[in-house]
mmCIF file of C-alpha atoms and ligand atoms in Angstrom:
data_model
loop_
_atom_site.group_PDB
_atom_site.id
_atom_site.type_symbol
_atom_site.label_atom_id
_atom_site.label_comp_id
_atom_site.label_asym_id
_atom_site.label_seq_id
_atom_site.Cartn_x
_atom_site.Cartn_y
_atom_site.Cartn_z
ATOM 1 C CA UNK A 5 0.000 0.000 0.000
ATOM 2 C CA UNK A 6 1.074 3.431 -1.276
ATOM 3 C CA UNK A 7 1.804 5.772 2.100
ATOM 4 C CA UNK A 8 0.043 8.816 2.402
ATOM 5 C CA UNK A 9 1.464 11.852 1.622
ATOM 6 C CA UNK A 10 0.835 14.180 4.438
ATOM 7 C CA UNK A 11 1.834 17.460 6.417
ATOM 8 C CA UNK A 12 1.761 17.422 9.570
ATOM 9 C CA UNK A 13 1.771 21.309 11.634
ATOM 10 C CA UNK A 14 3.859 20.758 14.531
ATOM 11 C CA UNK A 15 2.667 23.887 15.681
ATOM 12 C CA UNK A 16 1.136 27.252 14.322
ATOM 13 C CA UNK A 17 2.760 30.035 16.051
ATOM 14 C CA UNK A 18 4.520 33.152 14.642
ATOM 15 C CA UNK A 19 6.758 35.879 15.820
ATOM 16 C CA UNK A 20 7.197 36.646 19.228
ATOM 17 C CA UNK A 21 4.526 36.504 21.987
ATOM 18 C CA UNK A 22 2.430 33.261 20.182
ATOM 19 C CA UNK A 23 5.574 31.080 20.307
ATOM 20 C CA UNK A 24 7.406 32.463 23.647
ATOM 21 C CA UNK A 25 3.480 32.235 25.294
ATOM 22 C CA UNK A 26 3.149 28.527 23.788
ATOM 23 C CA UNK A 27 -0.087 29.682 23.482
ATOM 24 C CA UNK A 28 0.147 28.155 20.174
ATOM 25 C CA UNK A 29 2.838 25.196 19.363
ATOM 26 C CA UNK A 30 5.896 25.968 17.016
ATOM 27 C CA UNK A 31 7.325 22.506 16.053
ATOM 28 C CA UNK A 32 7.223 23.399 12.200
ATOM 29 C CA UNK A 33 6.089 21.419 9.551
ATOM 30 C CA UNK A 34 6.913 17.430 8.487
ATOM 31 C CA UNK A 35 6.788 17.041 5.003
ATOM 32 C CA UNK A 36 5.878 12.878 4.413
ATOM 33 C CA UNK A 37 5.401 12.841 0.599
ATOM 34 C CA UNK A 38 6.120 9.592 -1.508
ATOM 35 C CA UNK A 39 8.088 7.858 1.285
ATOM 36 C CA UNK A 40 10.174 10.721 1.986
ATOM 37 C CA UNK A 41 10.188 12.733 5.288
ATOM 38 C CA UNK A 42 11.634 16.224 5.434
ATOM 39 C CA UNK A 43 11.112 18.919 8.477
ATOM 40 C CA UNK A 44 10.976 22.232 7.957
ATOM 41 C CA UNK A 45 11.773 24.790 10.279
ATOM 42 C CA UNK A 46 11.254 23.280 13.699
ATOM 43 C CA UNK A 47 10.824 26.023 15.972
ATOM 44 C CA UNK A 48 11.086 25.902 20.259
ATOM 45 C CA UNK A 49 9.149 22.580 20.701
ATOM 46 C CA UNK A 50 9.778 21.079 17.936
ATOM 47 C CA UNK A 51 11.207 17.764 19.904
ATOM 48 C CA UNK A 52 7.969 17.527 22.065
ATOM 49 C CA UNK A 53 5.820 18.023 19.399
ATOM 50 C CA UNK A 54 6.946 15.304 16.997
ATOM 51 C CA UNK A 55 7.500 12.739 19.480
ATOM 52 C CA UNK A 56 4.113 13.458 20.956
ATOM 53 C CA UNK A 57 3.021 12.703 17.553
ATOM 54 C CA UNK A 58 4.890 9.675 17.405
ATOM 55 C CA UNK A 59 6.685 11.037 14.509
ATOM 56 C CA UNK A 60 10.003 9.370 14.002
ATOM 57 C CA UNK A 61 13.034 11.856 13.291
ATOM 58 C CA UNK A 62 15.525 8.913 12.296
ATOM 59 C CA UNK A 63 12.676 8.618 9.041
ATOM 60 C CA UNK A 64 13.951 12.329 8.310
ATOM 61 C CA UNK A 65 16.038 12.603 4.915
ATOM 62 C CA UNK A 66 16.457 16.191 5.678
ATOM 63 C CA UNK A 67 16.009 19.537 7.789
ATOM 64 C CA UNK A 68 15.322 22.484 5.942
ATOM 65 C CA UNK A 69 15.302 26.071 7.944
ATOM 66 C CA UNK A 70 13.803 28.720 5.835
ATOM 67 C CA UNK A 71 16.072 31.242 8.429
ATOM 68 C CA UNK A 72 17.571 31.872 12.082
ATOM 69 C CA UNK A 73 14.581 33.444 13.404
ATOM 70 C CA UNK A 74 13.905 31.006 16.877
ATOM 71 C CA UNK A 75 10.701 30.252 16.027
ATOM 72 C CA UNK A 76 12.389 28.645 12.682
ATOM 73 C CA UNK A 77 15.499 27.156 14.259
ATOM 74 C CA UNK A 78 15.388 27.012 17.620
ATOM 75 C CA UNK A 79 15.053 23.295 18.013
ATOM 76 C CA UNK A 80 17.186 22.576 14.819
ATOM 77 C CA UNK A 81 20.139 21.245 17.019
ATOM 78 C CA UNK A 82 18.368 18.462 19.097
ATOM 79 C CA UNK A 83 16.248 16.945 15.688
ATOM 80 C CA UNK A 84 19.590 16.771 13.974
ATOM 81 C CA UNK A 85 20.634 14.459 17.278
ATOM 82 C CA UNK A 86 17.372 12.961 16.438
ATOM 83 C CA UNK A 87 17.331 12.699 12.966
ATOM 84 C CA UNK A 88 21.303 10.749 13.617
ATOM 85 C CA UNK A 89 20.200 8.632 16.408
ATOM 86 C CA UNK A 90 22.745 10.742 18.269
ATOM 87 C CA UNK A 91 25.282 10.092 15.826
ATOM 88 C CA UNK A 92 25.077 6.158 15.534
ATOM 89 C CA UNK A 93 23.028 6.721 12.874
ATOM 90 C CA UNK A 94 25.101 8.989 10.172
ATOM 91 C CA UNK A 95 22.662 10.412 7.829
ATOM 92 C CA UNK A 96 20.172 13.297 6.389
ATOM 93 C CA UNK A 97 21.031 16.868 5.424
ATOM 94 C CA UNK A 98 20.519 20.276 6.601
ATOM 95 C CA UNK A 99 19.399 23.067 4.195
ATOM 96 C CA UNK A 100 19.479 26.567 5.562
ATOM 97 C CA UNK A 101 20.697 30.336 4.206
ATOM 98 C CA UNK A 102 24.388 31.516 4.375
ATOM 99 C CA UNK A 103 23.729 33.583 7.337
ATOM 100 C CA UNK A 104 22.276 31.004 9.825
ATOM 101 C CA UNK A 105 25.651 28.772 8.997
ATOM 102 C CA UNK A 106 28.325 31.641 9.083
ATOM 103 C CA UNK A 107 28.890 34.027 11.673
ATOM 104 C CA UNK A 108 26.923 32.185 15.121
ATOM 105 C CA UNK A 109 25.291 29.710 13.562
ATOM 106 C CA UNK A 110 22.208 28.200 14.032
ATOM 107 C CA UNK A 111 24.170 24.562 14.247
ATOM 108 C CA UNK A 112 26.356 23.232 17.244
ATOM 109 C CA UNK A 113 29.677 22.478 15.023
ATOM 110 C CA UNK A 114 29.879 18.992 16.874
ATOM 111 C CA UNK A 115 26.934 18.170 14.980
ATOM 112 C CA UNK A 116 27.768 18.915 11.599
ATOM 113 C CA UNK A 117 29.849 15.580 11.686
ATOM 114 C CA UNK A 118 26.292 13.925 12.340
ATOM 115 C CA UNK A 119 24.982 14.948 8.944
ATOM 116 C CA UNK A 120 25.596 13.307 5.084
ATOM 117 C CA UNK A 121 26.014 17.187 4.622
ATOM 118 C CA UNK A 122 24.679 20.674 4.188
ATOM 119 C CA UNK A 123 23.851 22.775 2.021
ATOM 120 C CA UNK A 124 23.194 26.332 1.890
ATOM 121 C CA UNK A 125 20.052 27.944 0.063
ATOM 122 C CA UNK A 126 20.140 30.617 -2.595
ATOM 123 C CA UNK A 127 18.667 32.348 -4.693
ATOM 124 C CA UNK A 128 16.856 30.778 -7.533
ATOM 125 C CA UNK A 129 18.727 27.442 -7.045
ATOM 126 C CA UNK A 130 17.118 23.987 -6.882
ATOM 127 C CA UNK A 131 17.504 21.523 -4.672
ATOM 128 C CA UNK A 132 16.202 17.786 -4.246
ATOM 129 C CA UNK A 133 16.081 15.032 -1.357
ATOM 130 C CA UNK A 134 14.916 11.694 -2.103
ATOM 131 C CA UNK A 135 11.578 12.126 -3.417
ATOM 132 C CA UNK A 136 10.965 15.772 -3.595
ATOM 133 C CA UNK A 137 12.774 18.255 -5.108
ATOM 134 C CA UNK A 138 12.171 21.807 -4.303
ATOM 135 C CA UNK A 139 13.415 25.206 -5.560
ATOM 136 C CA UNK A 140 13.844 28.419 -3.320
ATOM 137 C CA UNK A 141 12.875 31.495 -6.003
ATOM 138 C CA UNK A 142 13.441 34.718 -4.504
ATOM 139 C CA UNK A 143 15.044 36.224 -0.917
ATOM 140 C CA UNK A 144 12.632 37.501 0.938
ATOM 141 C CA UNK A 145 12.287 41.026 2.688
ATOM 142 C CA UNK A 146 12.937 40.080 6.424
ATOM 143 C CA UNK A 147 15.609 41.568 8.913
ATOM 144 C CA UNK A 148 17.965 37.804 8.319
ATOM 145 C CA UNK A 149 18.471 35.659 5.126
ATOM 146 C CA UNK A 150 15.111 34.039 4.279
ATOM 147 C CA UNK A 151 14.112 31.667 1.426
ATOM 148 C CA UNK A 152 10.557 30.013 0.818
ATOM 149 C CA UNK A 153 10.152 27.027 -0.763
ATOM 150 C CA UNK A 154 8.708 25.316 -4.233
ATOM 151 C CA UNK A 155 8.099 22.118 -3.727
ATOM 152 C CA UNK A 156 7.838 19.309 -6.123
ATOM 153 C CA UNK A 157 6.882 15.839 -5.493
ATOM 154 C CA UNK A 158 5.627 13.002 -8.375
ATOM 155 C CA UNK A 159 1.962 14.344 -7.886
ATOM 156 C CA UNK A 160 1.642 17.379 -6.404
ATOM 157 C CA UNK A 161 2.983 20.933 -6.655
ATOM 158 C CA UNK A 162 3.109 23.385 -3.514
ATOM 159 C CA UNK A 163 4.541 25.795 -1.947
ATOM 160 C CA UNK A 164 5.772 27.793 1.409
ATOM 161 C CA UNK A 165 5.768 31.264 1.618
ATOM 162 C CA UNK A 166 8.086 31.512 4.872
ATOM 163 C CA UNK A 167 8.194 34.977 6.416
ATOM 164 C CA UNK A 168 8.267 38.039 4.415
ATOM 165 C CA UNK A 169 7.441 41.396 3.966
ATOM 166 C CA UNK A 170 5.193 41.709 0.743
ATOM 167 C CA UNK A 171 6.851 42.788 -2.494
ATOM 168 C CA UNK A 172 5.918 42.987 -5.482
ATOM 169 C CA UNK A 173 7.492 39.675 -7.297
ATOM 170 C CA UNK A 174 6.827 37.713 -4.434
ATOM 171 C CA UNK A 175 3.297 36.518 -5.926
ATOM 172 C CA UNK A 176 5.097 35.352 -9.337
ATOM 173 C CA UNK A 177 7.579 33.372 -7.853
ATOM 174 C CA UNK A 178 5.083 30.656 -5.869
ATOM 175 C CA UNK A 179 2.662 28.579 -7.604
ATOM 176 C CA UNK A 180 1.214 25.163 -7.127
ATOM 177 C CA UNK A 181 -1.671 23.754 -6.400
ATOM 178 C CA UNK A 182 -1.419 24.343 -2.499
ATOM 179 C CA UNK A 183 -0.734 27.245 -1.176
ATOM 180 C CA UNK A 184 0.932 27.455 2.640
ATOM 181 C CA UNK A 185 1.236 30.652 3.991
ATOM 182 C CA UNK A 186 3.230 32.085 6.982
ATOM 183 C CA UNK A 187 0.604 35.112 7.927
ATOM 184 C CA UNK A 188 1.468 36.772 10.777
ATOM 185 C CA UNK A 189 -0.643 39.863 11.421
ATOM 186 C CA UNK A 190 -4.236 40.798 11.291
ATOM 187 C CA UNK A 191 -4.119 43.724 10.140
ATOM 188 C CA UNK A 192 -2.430 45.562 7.373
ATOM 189 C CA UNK A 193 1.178 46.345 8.640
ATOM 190 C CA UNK A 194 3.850 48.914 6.955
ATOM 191 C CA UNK A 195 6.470 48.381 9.580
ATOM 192 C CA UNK A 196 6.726 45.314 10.277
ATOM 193 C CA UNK A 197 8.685 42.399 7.981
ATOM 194 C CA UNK A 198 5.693 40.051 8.111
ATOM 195 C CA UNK A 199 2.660 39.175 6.190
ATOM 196 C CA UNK A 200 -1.002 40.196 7.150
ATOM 197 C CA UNK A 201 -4.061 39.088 6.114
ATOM 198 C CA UNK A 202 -4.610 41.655 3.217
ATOM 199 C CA UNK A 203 -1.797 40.750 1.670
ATOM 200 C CA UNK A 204 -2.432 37.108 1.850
ATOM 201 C CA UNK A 205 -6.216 38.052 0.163
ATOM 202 C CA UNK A 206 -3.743 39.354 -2.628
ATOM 203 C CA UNK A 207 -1.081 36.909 -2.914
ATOM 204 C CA UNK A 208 -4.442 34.226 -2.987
ATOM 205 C CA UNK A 209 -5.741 36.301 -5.504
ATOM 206 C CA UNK A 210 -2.681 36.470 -7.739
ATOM 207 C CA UNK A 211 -1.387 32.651 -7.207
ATOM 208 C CA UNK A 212 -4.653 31.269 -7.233
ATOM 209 C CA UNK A 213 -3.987 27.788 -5.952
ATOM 210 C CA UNK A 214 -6.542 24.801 -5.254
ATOM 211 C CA UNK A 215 -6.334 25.236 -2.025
ATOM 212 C CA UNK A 216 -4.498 28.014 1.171
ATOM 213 C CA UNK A 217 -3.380 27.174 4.332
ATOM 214 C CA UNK A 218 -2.779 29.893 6.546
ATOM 215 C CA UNK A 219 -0.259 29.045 9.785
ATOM 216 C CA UNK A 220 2.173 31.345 11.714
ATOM 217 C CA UNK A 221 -0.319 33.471 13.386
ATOM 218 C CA UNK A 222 0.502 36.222 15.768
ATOM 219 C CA UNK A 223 -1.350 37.555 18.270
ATOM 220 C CA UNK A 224 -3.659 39.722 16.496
ATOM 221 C CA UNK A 225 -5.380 36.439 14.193
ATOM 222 C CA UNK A 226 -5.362 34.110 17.426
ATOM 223 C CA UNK A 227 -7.473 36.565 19.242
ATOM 224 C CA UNK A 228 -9.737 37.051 15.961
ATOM 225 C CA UNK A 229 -9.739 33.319 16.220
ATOM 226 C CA UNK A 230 -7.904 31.880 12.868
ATOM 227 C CA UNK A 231 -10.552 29.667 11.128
ATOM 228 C CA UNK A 232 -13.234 32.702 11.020
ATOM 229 C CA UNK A 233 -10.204 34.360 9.363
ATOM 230 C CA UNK A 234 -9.852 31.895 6.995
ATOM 231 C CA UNK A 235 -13.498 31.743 6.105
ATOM 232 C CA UNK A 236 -14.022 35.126 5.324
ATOM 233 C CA UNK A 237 -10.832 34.913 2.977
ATOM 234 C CA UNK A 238 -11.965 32.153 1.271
ATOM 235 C CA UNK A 239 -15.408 34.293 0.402
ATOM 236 C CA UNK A 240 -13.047 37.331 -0.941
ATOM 237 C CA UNK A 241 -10.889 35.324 -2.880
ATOM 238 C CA UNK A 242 -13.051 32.263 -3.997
ATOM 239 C CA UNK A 243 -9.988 30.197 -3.514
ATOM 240 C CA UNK A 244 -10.542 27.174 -0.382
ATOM 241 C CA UNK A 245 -8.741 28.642 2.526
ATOM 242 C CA UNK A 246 -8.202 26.782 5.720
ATOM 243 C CA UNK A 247 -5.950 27.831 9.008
ATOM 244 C CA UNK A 248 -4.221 25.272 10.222
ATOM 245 C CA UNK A 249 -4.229 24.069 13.574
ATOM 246 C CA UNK A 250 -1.248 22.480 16.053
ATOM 247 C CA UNK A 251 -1.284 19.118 15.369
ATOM 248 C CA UNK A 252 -2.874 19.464 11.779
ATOM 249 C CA UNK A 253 -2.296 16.587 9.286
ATOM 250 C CA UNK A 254 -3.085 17.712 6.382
ATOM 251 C CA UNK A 255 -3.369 14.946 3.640
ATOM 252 C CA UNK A 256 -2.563 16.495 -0.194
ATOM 253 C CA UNK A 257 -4.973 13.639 -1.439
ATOM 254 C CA UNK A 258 -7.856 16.333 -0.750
ATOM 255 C CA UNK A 259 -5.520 18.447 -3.580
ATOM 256 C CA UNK A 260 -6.946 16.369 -6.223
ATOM 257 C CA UNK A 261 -11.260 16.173 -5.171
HETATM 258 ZN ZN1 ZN B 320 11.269 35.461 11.022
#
Protein backbone atom coordinates (compact mmCIF):
# COMPACT_ATOMS: atom_id res chain seq x y z
CA UNK A 1 0.00 0.00 0.00
CA UNK A 2 1.07 3.43 -1.28
CA UNK A 3 1.80 5.77 2.10
CA UNK A 4 0.04 8.82 2.40
CA UNK A 5 1.46 11.85 1.62
CA UNK A 6 0.84 14.18 4.44
CA UNK A 7 1.83 17.46 6.42
CA UNK A 8 1.76 17.42 9.57
CA UNK A 9 1.77 21.31 11.63
CA UNK A 10 3.86 20.76 14.53
CA UNK A 11 2.67 23.89 15.68
CA UNK A 12 1.14 27.25 14.32
CA UNK A 13 2.76 30.04 16.05
CA UNK A 14 4.52 33.15 14.64
CA UNK A 15 6.76 35.88 15.82
CA UNK A 16 7.20 36.65 19.23
CA UNK A 17 4.53 36.50 21.99
CA UNK A 18 2.43 33.26 20.18
CA UNK A 19 5.57 31.08 20.31
CA UNK A 20 7.41 32.46 23.65
CA UNK A 21 3.48 32.23 25.29
CA UNK A 22 3.15 28.53 23.79
CA UNK A 23 -0.09 29.68 23.48
CA UNK A 24 0.15 28.16 20.17
CA UNK A 25 2.84 25.20 19.36
CA UNK A 26 5.90 25.97 17.02
CA UNK A 27 7.33 22.51 16.05
CA UNK A 28 7.22 23.40 12.20
CA UNK A 29 6.09 21.42 9.55
CA UNK A 30 6.91 17.43 8.49
CA UNK A 31 6.79 17.04 5.00
CA UNK A 32 5.88 12.88 4.41
CA UNK A 33 5.40 12.84 0.60
CA UNK A 34 6.12 9.59 -1.51
CA UNK A 35 8.09 7.86 1.28
CA UNK A 36 10.17 10.72 1.99
CA UNK A 37 10.19 12.73 5.29
CA UNK A 38 11.63 16.22 5.43
CA UNK A 39 11.11 18.92 8.48
CA UNK A 40 10.98 22.23 7.96
CA UNK A 41 11.77 24.79 10.28
CA UNK A 42 11.25 23.28 13.70
CA UNK A 43 10.82 26.02 15.97
CA UNK A 44 11.09 25.90 20.26
CA UNK A 45 9.15 22.58 20.70
CA UNK A 46 9.78 21.08 17.94
CA UNK A 47 11.21 17.76 19.90
CA UNK A 48 7.97 17.53 22.07
CA UNK A 49 5.82 18.02 19.40
CA UNK A 50 6.95 15.30 17.00
CA UNK A 51 7.50 12.74 19.48
CA UNK A 52 4.11 13.46 20.96
CA UNK A 53 3.02 12.70 17.55
CA UNK A 54 4.89 9.67 17.41
CA UNK A 55 6.68 11.04 14.51
CA UNK A 56 10.00 9.37 14.00
CA UNK A 57 13.03 11.86 13.29
CA UNK A 58 15.52 8.91 12.30
CA UNK A 59 12.68 8.62 9.04
CA UNK A 60 13.95 12.33 8.31
CA UNK A 61 16.04 12.60 4.91
CA UNK A 62 16.46 16.19 5.68
CA UNK A 63 16.01 19.54 7.79
CA UNK A 64 15.32 22.48 5.94
CA UNK A 65 15.30 26.07 7.94
CA UNK A 66 13.80 28.72 5.83
CA UNK A 67 16.07 31.24 8.43
CA UNK A 68 17.57 31.87 12.08
CA UNK A 69 14.58 33.44 13.40
CA UNK A 70 13.90 31.01 16.88
CA UNK A 71 10.70 30.25 16.03
CA UNK A 72 12.39 28.65 12.68
CA UNK A 73 15.50 27.16 14.26
CA UNK A 74 15.39 27.01 17.62
CA UNK A 75 15.05 23.30 18.01
CA UNK A 76 17.19 22.58 14.82
CA UNK A 77 20.14 21.24 17.02
CA UNK A 78 18.37 18.46 19.10
CA UNK A 79 16.25 16.94 15.69
CA UNK A 80 19.59 16.77 13.97
CA UNK A 81 20.63 14.46 17.28
CA UNK A 82 17.37 12.96 16.44
CA UNK A 83 17.33 12.70 12.97
CA UNK A 84 21.30 10.75 13.62
CA UNK A 85 20.20 8.63 16.41
CA UNK A 86 22.75 10.74 18.27
CA UNK A 87 25.28 10.09 15.83
CA UNK A 88 25.08 6.16 15.53
CA UNK A 89 23.03 6.72 12.87
CA UNK A 90 25.10 8.99 10.17
CA UNK A 91 22.66 10.41 7.83
CA UNK A 92 20.17 13.30 6.39
CA UNK A 93 21.03 16.87 5.42
CA UNK A 94 20.52 20.28 6.60
CA UNK A 95 19.40 23.07 4.19
CA UNK A 96 19.48 26.57 5.56
CA UNK A 97 20.70 30.34 4.21
CA UNK A 98 24.39 31.52 4.37
CA UNK A 99 23.73 33.58 7.34
CA UNK A 100 22.28 31.00 9.83
CA UNK A 101 25.65 28.77 9.00
CA UNK A 102 28.32 31.64 9.08
CA UNK A 103 28.89 34.03 11.67
CA UNK A 104 26.92 32.18 15.12
CA UNK A 105 25.29 29.71 13.56
CA UNK A 106 22.21 28.20 14.03
CA UNK A 107 24.17 24.56 14.25
CA UNK A 108 26.36 23.23 17.24
CA UNK A 109 29.68 22.48 15.02
CA UNK A 110 29.88 18.99 16.87
CA UNK A 111 26.93 18.17 14.98
CA UNK A 112 27.77 18.91 11.60
CA UNK A 113 29.85 15.58 11.69
CA UNK A 114 26.29 13.92 12.34
CA UNK A 115 24.98 14.95 8.94
CA UNK A 116 25.60 13.31 5.08
CA UNK A 117 26.01 17.19 4.62
CA UNK A 118 24.68 20.67 4.19
CA UNK A 119 23.85 22.78 2.02
CA UNK A 120 23.19 26.33 1.89
CA UNK A 121 20.05 27.94 0.06
CA UNK A 122 20.14 30.62 -2.59
CA UNK A 123 18.67 32.35 -4.69
CA UNK A 124 16.86 30.78 -7.53
CA UNK A 125 18.73 27.44 -7.05
CA UNK A 126 17.12 23.99 -6.88
CA UNK A 127 17.50 21.52 -4.67
CA UNK A 128 16.20 17.79 -4.25
CA UNK A 129 16.08 15.03 -1.36
CA UNK A 130 14.92 11.69 -2.10
CA UNK A 131 11.58 12.13 -3.42
CA UNK A 132 10.96 15.77 -3.59
CA UNK A 133 12.77 18.25 -5.11
CA UNK A 134 12.17 21.81 -4.30
CA UNK A 135 13.42 25.21 -5.56
CA UNK A 136 13.84 28.42 -3.32
CA UNK A 137 12.87 31.49 -6.00
CA UNK A 138 13.44 34.72 -4.50
CA UNK A 139 15.04 36.22 -0.92
CA UNK A 140 12.63 37.50 0.94
CA UNK A 141 12.29 41.03 2.69
CA UNK A 142 12.94 40.08 6.42
CA UNK A 143 15.61 41.57 8.91
CA UNK A 144 17.96 37.80 8.32
CA UNK A 145 18.47 35.66 5.13
CA UNK A 146 15.11 34.04 4.28
CA UNK A 147 14.11 31.67 1.43
CA UNK A 148 10.56 30.01 0.82
CA UNK A 149 10.15 27.03 -0.76
CA UNK A 150 8.71 25.32 -4.23
CA UNK A 151 8.10 22.12 -3.73
CA UNK A 152 7.84 19.31 -6.12
CA UNK A 153 6.88 15.84 -5.49
CA UNK A 154 5.63 13.00 -8.38
CA UNK A 155 1.96 14.34 -7.89
CA UNK A 156 1.64 17.38 -6.40
CA UNK A 157 2.98 20.93 -6.65
CA UNK A 158 3.11 23.38 -3.51
CA UNK A 159 4.54 25.80 -1.95
CA UNK A 160 5.77 27.79 1.41
CA UNK A 161 5.77 31.26 1.62
CA UNK A 162 8.09 31.51 4.87
CA UNK A 163 8.19 34.98 6.42
CA UNK A 164 8.27 38.04 4.42
CA UNK A 165 7.44 41.40 3.97
CA UNK A 166 5.19 41.71 0.74
CA UNK A 167 6.85 42.79 -2.49
CA UNK A 168 5.92 42.99 -5.48
CA UNK A 169 7.49 39.67 -7.30
CA UNK A 170 6.83 37.71 -4.43
CA UNK A 171 3.30 36.52 -5.93
CA UNK A 172 5.10 35.35 -9.34
CA UNK A 173 7.58 33.37 -7.85
CA UNK A 174 5.08 30.66 -5.87
CA UNK A 175 2.66 28.58 -7.60
CA UNK A 176 1.21 25.16 -7.13
CA UNK A 177 -1.67 23.75 -6.40
CA UNK A 178 -1.42 24.34 -2.50
CA UNK A 179 -0.73 27.24 -1.18
CA UNK A 180 0.93 27.45 2.64
CA UNK A 181 1.24 30.65 3.99
CA UNK A 182 3.23 32.09 6.98
CA UNK A 183 0.60 35.11 7.93
CA UNK A 184 1.47 36.77 10.78
CA UNK A 185 -0.64 39.86 11.42
CA UNK A 186 -4.24 40.80 11.29
CA UNK A 187 -4.12 43.72 10.14
CA UNK A 188 -2.43 45.56 7.37
CA UNK A 189 1.18 46.35 8.64
CA UNK A 190 3.85 48.91 6.96
CA UNK A 191 6.47 48.38 9.58
CA UNK A 192 6.73 45.31 10.28
CA UNK A 193 8.68 42.40 7.98
CA UNK A 194 5.69 40.05 8.11
CA UNK A 195 2.66 39.18 6.19
CA UNK A 196 -1.00 40.20 7.15
CA UNK A 197 -4.06 39.09 6.11
CA UNK A 198 -4.61 41.66 3.22
CA UNK A 199 -1.80 40.75 1.67
CA UNK A 200 -2.43 37.11 1.85
CA UNK A 201 -6.22 38.05 0.16
CA UNK A 202 -3.74 39.35 -2.63
CA UNK A 203 -1.08 36.91 -2.91
CA UNK A 204 -4.44 34.23 -2.99
CA UNK A 205 -5.74 36.30 -5.50
CA UNK A 206 -2.68 36.47 -7.74
CA UNK A 207 -1.39 32.65 -7.21
CA UNK A 208 -4.65 31.27 -7.23
CA UNK A 209 -3.99 27.79 -5.95
CA UNK A 210 -6.54 24.80 -5.25
CA UNK A 211 -6.33 25.24 -2.03
CA UNK A 212 -4.50 28.01 1.17
CA UNK A 213 -3.38 27.17 4.33
CA UNK A 214 -2.78 29.89 6.55
CA UNK A 215 -0.26 29.05 9.78
CA UNK A 216 2.17 31.34 11.71
CA UNK A 217 -0.32 33.47 13.39
CA UNK A 218 0.50 36.22 15.77
CA UNK A 219 -1.35 37.55 18.27
CA UNK A 220 -3.66 39.72 16.50
CA UNK A 221 -5.38 36.44 14.19
CA UNK A 222 -5.36 34.11 17.43
CA UNK A 223 -7.47 36.57 19.24
CA UNK A 224 -9.74 37.05 15.96
CA UNK A 225 -9.74 33.32 16.22
CA UNK A 226 -7.90 31.88 12.87
CA UNK A 227 -10.55 29.67 11.13
CA UNK A 228 -13.23 32.70 11.02
CA UNK A 229 -10.20 34.36 9.36
CA UNK A 230 -9.85 31.90 7.00
CA UNK A 231 -13.50 31.74 6.11
CA UNK A 232 -14.02 35.13 5.32
CA UNK A 233 -10.83 34.91 2.98
CA UNK A 234 -11.97 32.15 1.27
CA UNK A 235 -15.41 34.29 0.40
CA UNK A 236 -13.05 37.33 -0.94
CA UNK A 237 -10.89 35.32 -2.88
CA UNK A 238 -13.05 32.26 -4.00
CA UNK A 239 -9.99 30.20 -3.51
CA UNK A 240 -10.54 27.17 -0.38
CA UNK A 241 -8.74 28.64 2.53
CA UNK A 242 -8.20 26.78 5.72
CA UNK A 243 -5.95 27.83 9.01
CA UNK A 244 -4.22 25.27 10.22
CA UNK A 245 -4.23 24.07 13.57
CA UNK A 246 -1.25 22.48 16.05
CA UNK A 247 -1.28 19.12 15.37
CA UNK A 248 -2.87 19.46 11.78
CA UNK A 249 -2.30 16.59 9.29
CA UNK A 250 -3.08 17.71 6.38
CA UNK A 251 -3.37 14.95 3.64
CA UNK A 252 -2.56 16.49 -0.19
CA UNK A 253 -4.97 13.64 -1.44
CA UNK A 254 -7.86 16.33 -0.75
CA UNK A 255 -5.52 18.45 -3.58
CA UNK A 256 -6.95 16.37 -6.22
CA UNK A 257 -11.26 16.17 -5.17
ZN1 LIG B 1 11.27 35.46 11.02
Amino acid sequence: MAMEDTITFLGTAGARFTVISQVLASGGLWLNLGGTEVLLDPGPGCIVQSTKRKLRAENLSAIIVSHRHLDHSADVNIMVEAMTQGGFNHHGWLFAPADALETEPVIFSYLRSYLEGIEVLQEGKSYSIGNISFTTPIRHIHRVETYGMFFTTSEYTFSYIADTRYFEGLCHSYGGELLIINVVRLEANHPYDHLSIPDAAHIITEVKPKLAILTHFGMTIWRAKPWEVAQRLSQQTGVRVLAAHDGMRFSLSQLKT
